[in-house]
Amino acid sequence: MGRFIIEGSSIPVSGEVKIGGAKNAVLPIMAACVMCGSAVLHSCPPLLDTRAAADILGCLGVKCRFENKSAFIEYPGGGSFEISRELCGKMRSSVLFLAPAAARYGRAEIYLPGGCCLGKRPVDMHLKALETLGAKISCENDRICLEAENGFEGGDIYFDTSSVGATETAITAAVTARGRTRIHNPAREPEIADLCAFLNKAGADIEMGEVIEIQGRGGLLGHAEHTVMPDRIEAGTYLILAAATGGELFLKNAVGGHISPLCEILRGMGCIVEERSKALYIDAPRRFEVPPEIVSAPYPAFPTDLQPQMTALLAKGSGLCMVRETVFEGRYRHIPQLNKMGADIAVIDNTDFAVNGRGKNYHAAEVTASDLRCGAALVIAAAAAKGESTIHNAEYVLRGYEDICKKMSLIGVKMRYRA
Ligand code: EPU
């Protein structure tokens, strides 16, 4: 694995960042392309994860070509219903290809997905939803085989808890099913609305409300051209970076409404955060008080994917903040690394942390990213610190942040990647 070298100068970041297309929107959309004749996706971010998704498409016989942040995807005929163990191990989103592959080929075989290590991440809700729509599923060790020879059948799917991925699996299976599907208690993340917008352009009939209602086509989809929504987690990460350095940034192509809880918290810390003609503006003070509590939870609450970055910010403020992670049981691995850089954060149990802000800055250090957002938190701490920091396992960050070294250098942070 490679590393980032960041020369922190504790100078406020300033300038403009153009936010790219959302990783967590484009991955389910690329998976859904297996059911389409062809598709053109604009604002498709050049990331390790989108390259991995293109490899999975190739494995299933679907062509994918990238050109200037657009992806041209086409099913030329033929192809295979199986995704290799190696490709499935590259990312969690490989499971999102299960339903589209089965819709096209009548069956699909995949392996348990890899992805960021955030505790147990089972796929039971995906499989249960597919069984409700008529799939026959058998699991042997890490292999999952799905048969739906005559396609999926509409039905009522009830989710006990919120799952973004399982909701996406249910939607993609339902659009090609015969009959009507109702998804009760679906996840409501904006990335799910973006998937539905894409599918509707390709000929699906999806209505999003309290319950998601889908009139199945009883067959595959046609062509769609779609611009992927802006990445709200990338935008949130740069907002937090600005707050951590007392900086001032314009984030072009960012939607404040997608990260309202973060904007509110930052305003409470004394930042000016405003939406200005398709951009988000932030002007942050050098010193700030922390709020007493921050709780991550499914949309529209504070997103788990910003919890590590926010924890990194809180440690620089003044006061005690309790952070509670309610989505993943194992999203705490950034904490010992932030402590190595001078933070004072106690892990009470794996989901509750006490951040003891003493108004002190980070110091440079050699640290290791254990997953994508942990890496982002370390980048923020290193940019705020004075001196040269090394962040190992840089590839985790490259999975989800488009052109990060270039974007950082444009706002005043010297950051290099070494393979
Ligand atoms: N869960 C189950 N069974 C399932 C599915 C999920 O128990 O079958 C549990 C998970 O273990 C977790 C909770 O439900 O505790 C929520 O997981 P969810 O299914 O919502 O997450 P996901 O679809 O695997 C997506 C994002 C994640 C993001 C979460 C929550 C993509 C590609 N990934 O994951 O993004 O954290 O939703 O918002 O969309 C990231 O970008 O860093 C990242 C991890």
Short mmCIF file of C-alpha atoms and ligand atoms in Angstrom, two decimals:
data_model
loop_
_atom_site.label_atom_id
_atom_site.label_comp_id
_atom_site.label_asym_id
_atom_site.label_seq_id
_atom_site.Cartn_x
_atom_site.Cartn_y
_atom_site.Cartn_z
CA MET A 1 0.00 0.00 0.00
CA GLY A 2 1.12 3.56 -0.68
CA ARG A 3 1.26 6.61 1.56
CA PHE A 4 0.43 10.29 1.64
CA ILE A 5 3.00 12.82 2.73
CA ILE A 6 1.39 16.02 3.96
CA GLU A 7 3.40 19.11 4.79
CA GLY A 8 1.10 20.79 7.28
CA SER A 9 1.74 24.48 7.88
CA SER A 10 -1.20 25.23 10.20
CA ILE A 11 -2.18 27.92 7.69
CA PRO A 12 -5.94 28.28 6.96
CA VAL A 13 -7.02 26.61 3.70
CA SER A 14 -8.47 29.01 1.16
CA GLY A 15 -9.80 28.95 -2.38
CA GLU A 16 -12.17 26.84 -4.44
CA VAL A 17 -12.82 23.09 -4.63
CA LYS A 18 -14.98 21.49 -7.29
CA ILE A 19 -16.93 18.63 -5.74
CA GLY A 20 -17.12 15.52 -7.91
CA GLY A 21 -19.85 12.96 -8.55
CA ALA A 22 -20.87 10.88 -5.55
CA LYS A 23 -19.09 7.54 -5.09
CA ASN A 24 -22.04 6.10 -3.20
CA ALA A 25 -24.47 7.14 -5.94
CA VAL A 26 -22.42 6.07 -8.96
CA LEU A 27 -21.63 2.56 -7.66
CA PRO A 28 -25.28 1.34 -7.44
CA ILE A 29 -25.99 3.10 -10.75
CA MET A 30 -23.08 1.29 -12.45
CA ALA A 31 -24.41 -1.98 -11.01
CA ALA A 32 -27.88 -1.21 -12.37
CA CYS A 33 -26.34 -0.69 -15.83
CA VAL A 34 -26.08 -4.50 -16.10
CA MET A 35 -29.88 -4.44 -16.66
CA CYS A 36 -29.73 -1.66 -19.28
CA GLY A 37 -29.01 -1.80 -22.99
CA SER A 38 -26.66 1.14 -22.65
CA ALA A 39 -26.00 4.17 -20.47
CA VAL A 40 -23.94 7.35 -20.35
CA LEU A 41 -23.02 8.61 -16.87
CA HIS A 42 -21.65 12.11 -16.51
CA SER A 43 -19.75 13.36 -13.46
CA CYS A 44 -18.50 9.82 -12.91
CA PRO A 45 -15.64 10.25 -10.42
CA PRO A 46 -12.23 8.74 -11.28
CA LEU A 47 -11.76 6.62 -8.15
CA LEU A 48 -10.32 3.21 -7.34
CA ASP A 49 -13.89 2.08 -6.56
CA THR A 50 -15.34 3.17 -9.92
CA ARG A 51 -12.47 1.33 -11.65
CA ALA A 52 -13.28 -1.75 -9.60
CA ALA A 53 -16.97 -1.40 -10.61
CA ALA A 54 -15.90 -1.21 -14.28
CA ASP A 55 -13.90 -4.44 -13.78
CA ILE A 56 -17.01 -6.14 -12.36
CA LEU A 57 -19.06 -4.91 -15.33
CA GLY A 58 -16.39 -6.39 -17.62
CA CYS A 59 -16.57 -9.69 -15.73
CA LEU A 60 -20.35 -9.75 -16.37
CA GLY A 61 -19.85 -9.03 -20.09
CA VAL A 62 -20.78 -5.32 -19.95
CA LYS A 63 -18.41 -2.84 -21.60
CA CYS A 64 -17.43 0.32 -19.72
CA ARG A 65 -15.22 3.07 -21.08
CA PHE A 66 -14.27 6.26 -19.18
CA GLU A 67 -13.67 9.52 -21.01
CA ASN A 68 -13.35 12.93 -19.30
CA LYS A 69 -15.33 11.94 -16.20
CA SER A 70 -18.08 10.31 -18.27
CA ALA A 71 -18.66 6.56 -18.38
CA PHE A 72 -20.01 4.95 -21.55
CA ILE A 73 -21.57 1.61 -20.68
CA GLU A 74 -23.02 -0.91 -23.09
CA TYR A 75 -24.18 -4.52 -23.09
CA PRO A 76 -22.92 -6.05 -26.35
CA GLY A 77 -24.53 -9.50 -25.88
CA GLY A 78 -23.12 -12.70 -24.38
CA GLY A 79 -21.46 -12.41 -20.96
CA SER A 80 -21.27 -14.30 -17.71
CA PHE A 81 -23.43 -14.48 -14.56
CA GLU A 82 -20.49 -14.94 -12.19
CA ILE A 83 -18.27 -12.38 -10.43
CA SER A 84 -14.88 -13.66 -9.31
CA ARG A 85 -13.95 -13.89 -5.64
CA GLU A 86 -11.08 -11.44 -6.21
CA LEU A 87 -13.37 -8.74 -7.65
CA CYS A 88 -16.05 -9.25 -4.96
CA GLY A 89 -13.33 -8.84 -2.31
CA LYS A 90 -12.40 -5.39 -3.62
CA MET A 91 -15.47 -3.56 -2.33
CA ARG A 92 -18.72 -3.87 -0.45
CA SER A 93 -20.70 -2.62 -3.45
CA SER A 94 -19.98 -5.83 -5.38
CA VAL A 95 -23.13 -7.19 -3.66
CA LEU A 96 -25.16 -4.55 -5.55
CA PHE A 97 -24.42 -6.42 -8.80
CA LEU A 98 -26.23 -9.56 -7.58
CA ALA A 99 -29.79 -8.48 -8.45
CA PRO A 100 -28.91 -6.80 -11.80
CA ALA A 101 -26.85 -9.84 -12.91
CA ALA A 102 -29.72 -12.17 -12.01
CA ALA A 103 -32.20 -9.90 -13.84
CA ARG A 104 -30.10 -10.18 -17.02
CA TYR A 105 -28.99 -13.81 -16.86
CA GLY A 106 -31.70 -15.50 -14.76
CA ARG A 107 -29.04 -16.45 -12.24
CA ALA A 108 -25.97 -14.98 -10.58
CA GLU A 109 -23.04 -16.13 -8.49
CA ILE A 110 -21.01 -13.84 -6.27
CA TYR A 111 -18.80 -14.08 -3.18
CA LEU A 112 -19.22 -12.29 0.14
CA PRO A 113 -18.15 -8.69 -0.46
CA GLY A 114 -15.04 -6.97 0.86
CA GLY A 115 -14.94 -3.25 1.65
CA CYS A 116 -14.03 -1.03 4.56
CA CYS A 117 -13.71 -2.89 7.86
CA LEU A 118 -16.35 -1.19 10.02
CA GLY A 119 -17.42 -4.19 12.09
CA LYS A 120 -19.81 -6.93 10.97
CA ARG A 121 -21.39 -6.02 7.65
CA PRO A 122 -23.74 -8.88 6.78
CA VAL A 123 -25.80 -9.08 3.55
CA ASP A 124 -28.83 -10.84 5.08
CA MET A 125 -31.22 -7.96 4.32
CA HIS A 126 -30.20 -7.96 0.63
CA LEU A 127 -30.83 -11.71 0.38
CA LYS A 128 -34.13 -11.61 2.29
CA ALA A 129 -35.46 -8.87 0.00
CA LEU A 130 -34.48 -10.87 -3.10
CA GLU A 131 -36.17 -14.00 -1.69
CA THR A 132 -39.34 -11.95 -1.15
CA LEU A 133 -39.20 -11.15 -4.88
CA GLY A 134 -39.04 -14.84 -5.75
CA ALA A 135 -35.28 -15.56 -5.91
CA LYS A 136 -33.94 -18.94 -4.80
CA ILE A 137 -30.73 -18.38 -2.89
CA SER A 138 -28.14 -20.86 -1.67
CA CYS A 139 -24.99 -19.98 0.25
CA GLU A 140 -21.95 -22.21 0.55
CA ASN A 141 -19.04 -20.84 2.58
CA ASP A 142 -18.44 -17.40 1.06
CA ARG A 143 -20.28 -18.13 -2.23
CA ILE A 144 -23.82 -16.87 -2.88
CA CYS A 145 -25.83 -18.43 -5.76
CA LEU A 146 -29.10 -16.85 -6.83
CA GLU A 147 -31.62 -18.32 -9.26
CA ALA A 148 -34.48 -16.38 -10.77
CA GLU A 149 -34.89 -18.21 -14.05
CA ASN A 150 -38.19 -16.53 -14.89
CA GLY A 151 -37.17 -13.17 -13.47
CA PHE A 152 -38.27 -11.54 -10.22
CA GLU A 153 -41.89 -11.20 -9.02
CA GLY A 154 -43.22 -8.06 -7.32
CA GLY A 155 -44.04 -8.21 -3.60
CA ASP A 156 -44.05 -6.37 -0.27
CA ILE A 157 -40.62 -5.95 1.31
CA TYR A 158 -40.44 -4.92 4.98
CA PHE A 159 -37.10 -3.74 6.36
CA ASP A 160 -36.66 -3.81 10.15
CA THR A 161 -33.78 -1.34 10.10
CA SER A 162 -32.41 1.16 7.63
CA SER A 163 -30.00 -0.24 5.02
CA VAL A 164 -28.86 1.82 2.05
CA GLY A 165 -27.48 -1.17 0.13
CA ALA A 166 -30.43 -3.50 0.81
CA THR A 167 -32.87 -0.76 -0.29
CA GLU A 168 -30.84 -0.37 -3.52
CA THR A 169 -30.83 -4.14 -4.10
CA ALA A 170 -34.60 -4.27 -3.58
CA ILE A 171 -35.20 -1.37 -5.99
CA THR A 172 -33.02 -2.79 -8.79
CA ALA A 173 -34.64 -6.24 -8.53
CA ALA A 174 -38.14 -4.76 -8.44
CA VAL A 175 -37.83 -2.63 -11.58
CA THR A 176 -37.43 -5.71 -13.81
CA ALA A 177 -39.96 -7.82 -11.86
CA ARG A 178 -43.43 -8.80 -13.01
CA GLY A 179 -46.00 -6.87 -10.95
CA ARG A 180 -45.87 -4.23 -8.26
CA THR A 181 -43.39 -3.96 -5.36
CA ARG A 182 -43.71 -1.90 -2.20
CA ILE A 183 -40.61 -1.32 -0.09
CA HIS A 184 -41.59 -0.50 3.51
CA ASN A 185 -39.17 1.35 5.82
CA PRO A 186 -36.61 2.00 3.06
CA ALA A 187 -33.41 3.98 3.60
CA ARG A 188 -33.84 7.57 2.36
CA GLU A 189 -30.30 8.70 1.51
CA PRO A 190 -30.10 11.12 -1.46
CA GLU A 191 -27.97 8.51 -3.28
CA ILE A 192 -31.07 6.27 -3.38
CA ALA A 193 -33.10 9.07 -4.99
CA ASP A 194 -30.30 9.45 -7.56
CA LEU A 195 -30.42 5.72 -8.36
CA CYS A 196 -34.20 5.97 -8.83
CA ALA A 197 -33.83 9.03 -11.09
CA PHE A 198 -31.38 7.09 -13.27
CA LEU A 199 -33.59 3.99 -13.39
CA ASN A 200 -36.69 6.04 -14.28
CA LYS A 201 -34.76 7.56 -17.21
CA ALA A 202 -33.95 4.01 -18.37
CA GLY A 203 -37.65 3.09 -18.39
CA ALA A 204 -38.42 2.10 -14.77
CA ASP A 205 -41.53 3.26 -12.92
CA ILE A 206 -40.51 4.14 -9.35
CA GLU A 207 -42.33 6.46 -6.96
CA MET A 208 -40.47 7.51 -3.83
CA GLY A 209 -42.56 8.26 -0.76
CA GLU A 210 -42.81 6.92 2.79
CA VAL A 211 -43.04 3.59 0.99
CA ILE A 212 -41.16 3.15 -2.32
CA GLU A 213 -43.62 1.87 -4.96
CA ILE A 214 -42.33 0.23 -8.11
CA GLN A 215 -44.35 -0.98 -11.06
CA GLY A 216 -42.14 -3.72 -12.51
CA ARG A 217 -41.49 -3.80 -16.26
CA GLY A 218 -41.30 -7.58 -16.44
CA GLY A 219 -38.09 -7.17 -18.43
CA LEU A 220 -34.79 -5.34 -18.81
CA LEU A 221 -34.31 -1.58 -19.14
CA GLY A 222 -33.33 0.57 -22.12
CA HIS A 223 -30.94 3.50 -22.47
CA ALA A 224 -30.32 6.34 -20.01
CA GLU A 225 -28.06 9.37 -19.85
CA HIS A 226 -27.56 10.72 -16.35
CA THR A 227 -25.42 13.18 -14.39
CA VAL A 228 -24.42 11.69 -11.04
CA MET A 229 -25.31 13.82 -7.98
CA PRO A 230 -22.50 15.71 -6.21
CA ASP A 231 -20.67 13.83 -3.47
CA ARG A 232 -22.08 15.15 -0.20
CA ILE A 233 -19.44 13.31 1.85
CA GLU A 234 -16.60 14.83 -0.17
CA ALA A 235 -18.24 18.26 0.30
CA GLY A 236 -18.66 17.63 4.03
CA THR A 237 -15.03 16.56 4.35
CA TYR A 238 -13.78 19.84 2.79
CA LEU A 239 -16.15 21.86 5.01
CA ILE A 240 -14.67 20.14 8.06
CA LEU A 241 -11.14 20.73 6.74
CA ALA A 242 -11.93 24.44 6.44
CA ALA A 243 -13.27 24.46 10.01
CA ALA A 244 -10.19 22.58 11.29
CA THR A 245 -7.80 25.17 9.83
CA GLY A 246 -9.89 28.32 10.36
CA GLY A 247 -10.10 28.59 6.58
CA GLU A 248 -12.41 29.94 3.89
CA LEU A 249 -13.59 27.78 0.97
CA PHE A 250 -16.02 27.84 -1.94
CA LEU A 251 -17.22 24.35 -2.75
CA LYS A 252 -18.56 24.38 -6.30
CA ASN A 253 -21.20 21.78 -7.18
CA ALA A 254 -22.03 21.12 -3.50
CA VAL A 255 -25.59 20.88 -2.15
CA GLY A 256 -25.98 22.14 1.43
CA GLY A 257 -29.43 20.53 1.76
CA HIS A 258 -27.81 17.07 1.55
CA ILE A 259 -25.68 17.73 4.64
CA SER A 260 -27.88 20.09 6.67
CA PRO A 261 -27.00 18.58 10.10
CA LEU A 262 -23.28 19.17 9.44
CA CYS A 263 -23.91 22.76 8.27
CA GLU A 264 -25.96 23.41 11.43
CA ILE A 265 -23.24 22.02 13.72
CA LEU A 266 -20.56 24.10 11.96
CA ARG A 267 -22.70 27.24 12.31
CA GLY A 268 -23.04 26.44 16.02
CA MET A 269 -19.23 26.42 16.21
CA GLY A 270 -19.11 29.92 14.79
CA CYS A 271 -18.59 29.18 11.08
CA ILE A 272 -20.42 31.10 8.37
CA VAL A 273 -21.89 28.43 6.07
CA GLU A 274 -24.00 29.65 3.16
CA GLU A 275 -25.39 28.30 -0.11
CA ARG A 276 -24.37 30.62 -2.94
CA SER A 277 -25.49 29.85 -6.51
CA LYS A 278 -24.72 26.12 -6.78
CA ALA A 279 -21.85 26.45 -4.31
CA LEU A 280 -21.34 26.15 -0.57
CA TYR A 281 -19.31 28.85 1.14
CA ILE A 282 -17.62 28.46 4.51
CA ASP A 283 -15.64 30.95 6.57
CA ALA A 284 -14.39 29.42 9.81
CA PRO A 285 -12.97 30.98 12.99
CA ARG A 286 -9.56 29.90 14.36
CA ARG A 287 -11.00 28.94 17.78
CA PHE A 288 -14.33 27.32 18.56
CA GLU A 289 -16.37 25.61 21.28
CA VAL A 290 -17.60 22.07 20.61
CA PRO A 291 -21.27 20.98 20.95
CA PRO A 292 -22.03 18.59 23.86
CA GLU A 293 -23.08 15.65 21.66
CA ILE A 294 -23.02 14.38 18.07
CA VAL A 295 -24.88 11.24 17.01
CA SER A 296 -24.49 9.60 13.60
CA ALA A 297 -27.62 7.93 12.19
CA PRO A 298 -29.30 7.21 8.82
CA TYR A 299 -30.37 10.15 6.62
CA PRO A 300 -31.56 12.84 7.28
CA ALA A 301 -29.48 12.72 10.51
CA PHE A 302 -25.73 13.33 10.79
CA PRO A 303 -24.02 10.86 8.39
CA THR A 304 -21.76 8.09 9.68
CA ASP A 305 -19.47 8.76 6.71
CA LEU A 306 -18.57 12.14 8.27
CA GLN A 307 -18.22 10.91 11.86
CA PRO A 308 -14.42 10.28 11.75
CA GLN A 309 -13.72 13.65 10.07
CA MET A 310 -15.99 15.44 12.57
CA THR A 311 -14.29 13.66 15.47
CA ALA A 312 -10.95 14.93 14.13
CA LEU A 313 -12.35 18.49 14.12
CA LEU A 314 -13.91 18.28 17.60
CA ALA A 315 -10.57 17.30 19.14
CA LYS A 316 -9.20 20.73 18.09
CA GLY A 317 -12.00 22.72 19.74
CA SER A 318 -12.62 23.61 23.38
CA GLY A 319 -14.89 21.53 25.61
CA LEU A 320 -16.13 17.96 25.96
CA CYS A 321 -18.20 16.34 23.19
CA MET A 322 -19.71 12.85 23.32
CA VAL A 323 -19.78 11.21 19.89
CA ARG A 324 -22.09 8.26 19.33
CA GLU A 325 -21.83 6.09 16.21
CA THR A 326 -25.13 4.26 15.66
CA VAL A 327 -24.71 2.87 12.13
CA PHE A 328 -21.51 0.77 12.29
CA GLU A 329 -20.33 -1.11 15.36
CA GLY A 330 -16.66 -0.82 14.41
CA ARG A 331 -16.13 2.75 13.15
CA TYR A 332 -13.65 3.83 15.81
CA ARG A 333 -10.27 2.94 14.32
CA HIS A 334 -9.43 6.57 13.53
CA ILE A 335 -9.29 7.36 17.24
CA PRO A 336 -5.95 5.81 18.27
CA GLN A 337 -4.42 7.37 15.14
CA LEU A 338 -5.81 10.84 15.95
CA ASN A 339 -4.53 10.43 19.53
CA LYS A 340 -1.07 9.75 18.07
CA MET A 341 -1.31 13.22 16.52
CA GLY A 342 -2.15 14.88 19.84
CA ALA A 343 -5.93 14.44 20.23
CA ASP A 344 -7.42 13.40 23.57
CA ILE A 345 -10.26 11.05 22.71
CA ALA A 346 -11.40 8.17 24.92
CA VAL A 347 -13.16 5.16 23.38
CA ILE A 348 -15.79 4.32 26.00
CA ASP A 349 -17.00 1.36 24.00
CA ASN A 350 -16.70 0.80 20.24
CA THR A 351 -19.57 3.18 19.47
CA ASP A 352 -19.22 5.91 22.14
CA PHE A 353 -16.29 8.29 22.31
CA ALA A 354 -15.50 11.19 24.62
CA VAL A 355 -13.66 13.92 22.74
CA ASN A 356 -11.85 16.17 25.17
CA GLY A 357 -11.14 19.32 23.19
CA ARG A 358 -8.44 21.47 24.74
CA GLY A 359 -8.17 24.05 21.97
CA LYS A 360 -4.81 22.56 21.00
CA ASN A 361 -3.59 21.93 17.46
CA TYR A 362 -2.47 18.57 16.09
CA HIS A 363 1.21 17.74 15.68
CA ALA A 364 2.68 15.95 12.68
CA ALA A 365 3.08 12.16 12.98
CA GLU A 366 3.30 8.87 11.09
CA VAL A 367 -0.15 7.26 11.12
CA THR A 368 -2.10 4.53 9.32
CA ALA A 369 -5.54 4.67 7.72
CA SER A 370 -7.69 1.61 8.43
CA ASP A 371 -10.51 2.61 6.07
CA LEU A 372 -11.64 5.40 3.73
CA ARG A 373 -13.15 7.89 6.20
CA CYS A 374 -10.52 7.16 8.86
CA GLY A 375 -8.02 8.18 6.17
CA ALA A 376 -9.98 11.39 5.49
CA ALA A 377 -9.94 12.24 9.20
CA LEU A 378 -6.15 11.78 9.29
CA VAL A 379 -5.72 13.99 6.20
CA ILE A 380 -7.65 16.76 8.02
CA ALA A 381 -5.53 16.41 11.17
CA ALA A 382 -2.30 16.37 9.14
CA ALA A 383 -3.32 19.45 7.14
CA ALA A 384 -4.11 21.32 10.38
CA ALA A 385 -0.82 20.27 12.03
CA LYS A 386 2.54 21.92 11.58
CA GLY A 387 5.21 19.69 10.02
CA GLU A 388 5.39 16.64 7.80
CA SER A 389 2.96 13.77 8.42
CA THR A 390 2.89 10.39 6.70
CA ILE A 391 -0.40 8.55 6.28
CA HIS A 392 0.01 4.89 5.35
CA ASN A 393 -2.62 2.92 3.38
CA ALA A 394 -3.37 5.93 1.17
CA GLU A 395 -5.30 3.72 -1.26
CA TYR A 396 -8.25 3.64 1.15
CA VAL A 397 -8.59 7.38 0.64
CA LEU A 398 -8.13 7.09 -3.13
CA ARG A 399 -11.15 4.75 -3.17
CA GLY A 400 -13.42 7.68 -2.40
CA TYR A 401 -11.78 11.09 -2.93
CA GLU A 402 -11.35 12.29 -6.51
CA ASP A 403 -7.98 14.00 -7.28
CA ILE A 404 -7.43 14.65 -3.59
CA CYS A 405 -3.75 15.70 -3.82
CA LYS A 406 -4.53 18.18 -6.60
CA LYS A 407 -7.60 19.62 -4.89
CA MET A 408 -5.67 20.00 -1.61
CA SER A 409 -2.73 21.74 -3.29
CA LEU A 410 -5.14 24.25 -4.92
CA ILE A 411 -6.32 25.34 -1.46
CA GLY A 412 -2.86 25.54 0.08
CA VAL A 413 -2.08 22.07 1.47
CA LYS A 414 1.01 20.31 0.11
CA MET A 415 0.06 16.65 -0.21
CA ARG A 416 1.84 13.94 -2.25
CA TYR A 417 1.03 10.31 -2.91
CA ARG A 418 3.88 7.75 -2.94
CA ALA A 419 3.08 4.27 -4.22
N1 EPU B 1 -26.75 -4.31 7.55
C1 EPU B 1 -27.14 -5.56 7.94
N2 EPU B 1 -27.53 -6.44 6.96
C2 EPU B 1 -27.55 -6.11 5.65
C3 EPU B 1 -27.15 -4.81 5.27
C4 EPU B 1 -26.75 -3.92 6.26
O1 EPU B 1 -27.13 -5.90 9.13
O2 EPU B 1 -27.92 -6.96 4.81
C5 EPU B 1 -26.30 -3.34 8.60
C6 EPU B 1 -24.83 -2.93 8.42
O3 EPU B 1 -23.95 -3.86 9.00
C7 EPU B 1 -24.79 -1.57 9.08
C8 EPU B 1 -26.19 -1.02 8.80
O4 EPU B 1 -27.02 -2.15 8.44
O5 EPU B 1 -24.62 -1.71 10.45
C9 EPU B 1 -26.26 0.01 7.67
O6 EPU B 1 -25.60 -0.49 6.53
P1 EPU B 1 -26.04 -0.06 5.06
O7 EPU B 1 -26.55 -1.27 4.36
O8 EPU B 1 -26.94 1.12 5.16
O9 EPU B 1 -24.66 0.36 4.45
P2 EPU B 1 -24.04 -0.02 3.03
O10 EPU B 1 -25.10 -0.02 2.00
O11 EPU B 1 -23.19 -1.20 3.19
C10 EPU B 1 -23.58 2.46 2.33
C11 EPU B 1 -22.38 3.25 1.93
C12 EPU B 1 -21.48 3.42 3.13
C13 EPU B 1 -22.27 4.16 4.20
C14 EPU B 1 -23.56 3.40 4.55
C15 EPU B 1 -24.45 4.11 5.53
C16 EPU B 1 -22.11 2.68 -0.39
C17 EPU B 1 -21.32 2.04 -1.45
N3 EPU B 1 -21.69 2.56 0.87
O12 EPU B 1 -23.09 1.21 2.81
O13 EPU B 1 -20.37 4.20 2.71
O14 EPU B 1 -21.50 4.29 5.35
O15 EPU B 1 -24.31 3.16 3.34
O16 EPU B 1 -24.78 5.38 5.06
O17 EPU B 1 -23.12 3.30 -0.67
C18 EPU B 1 -18.22 5.09 2.83
O18 EPU B 1 -18.48 5.72 1.80
O19 EPU B 1 -17.18 5.29 3.51
C19 EPU B 1 -19.15 4.04 3.27
C20 EPU B 1 -18.82 3.10 4.15
#
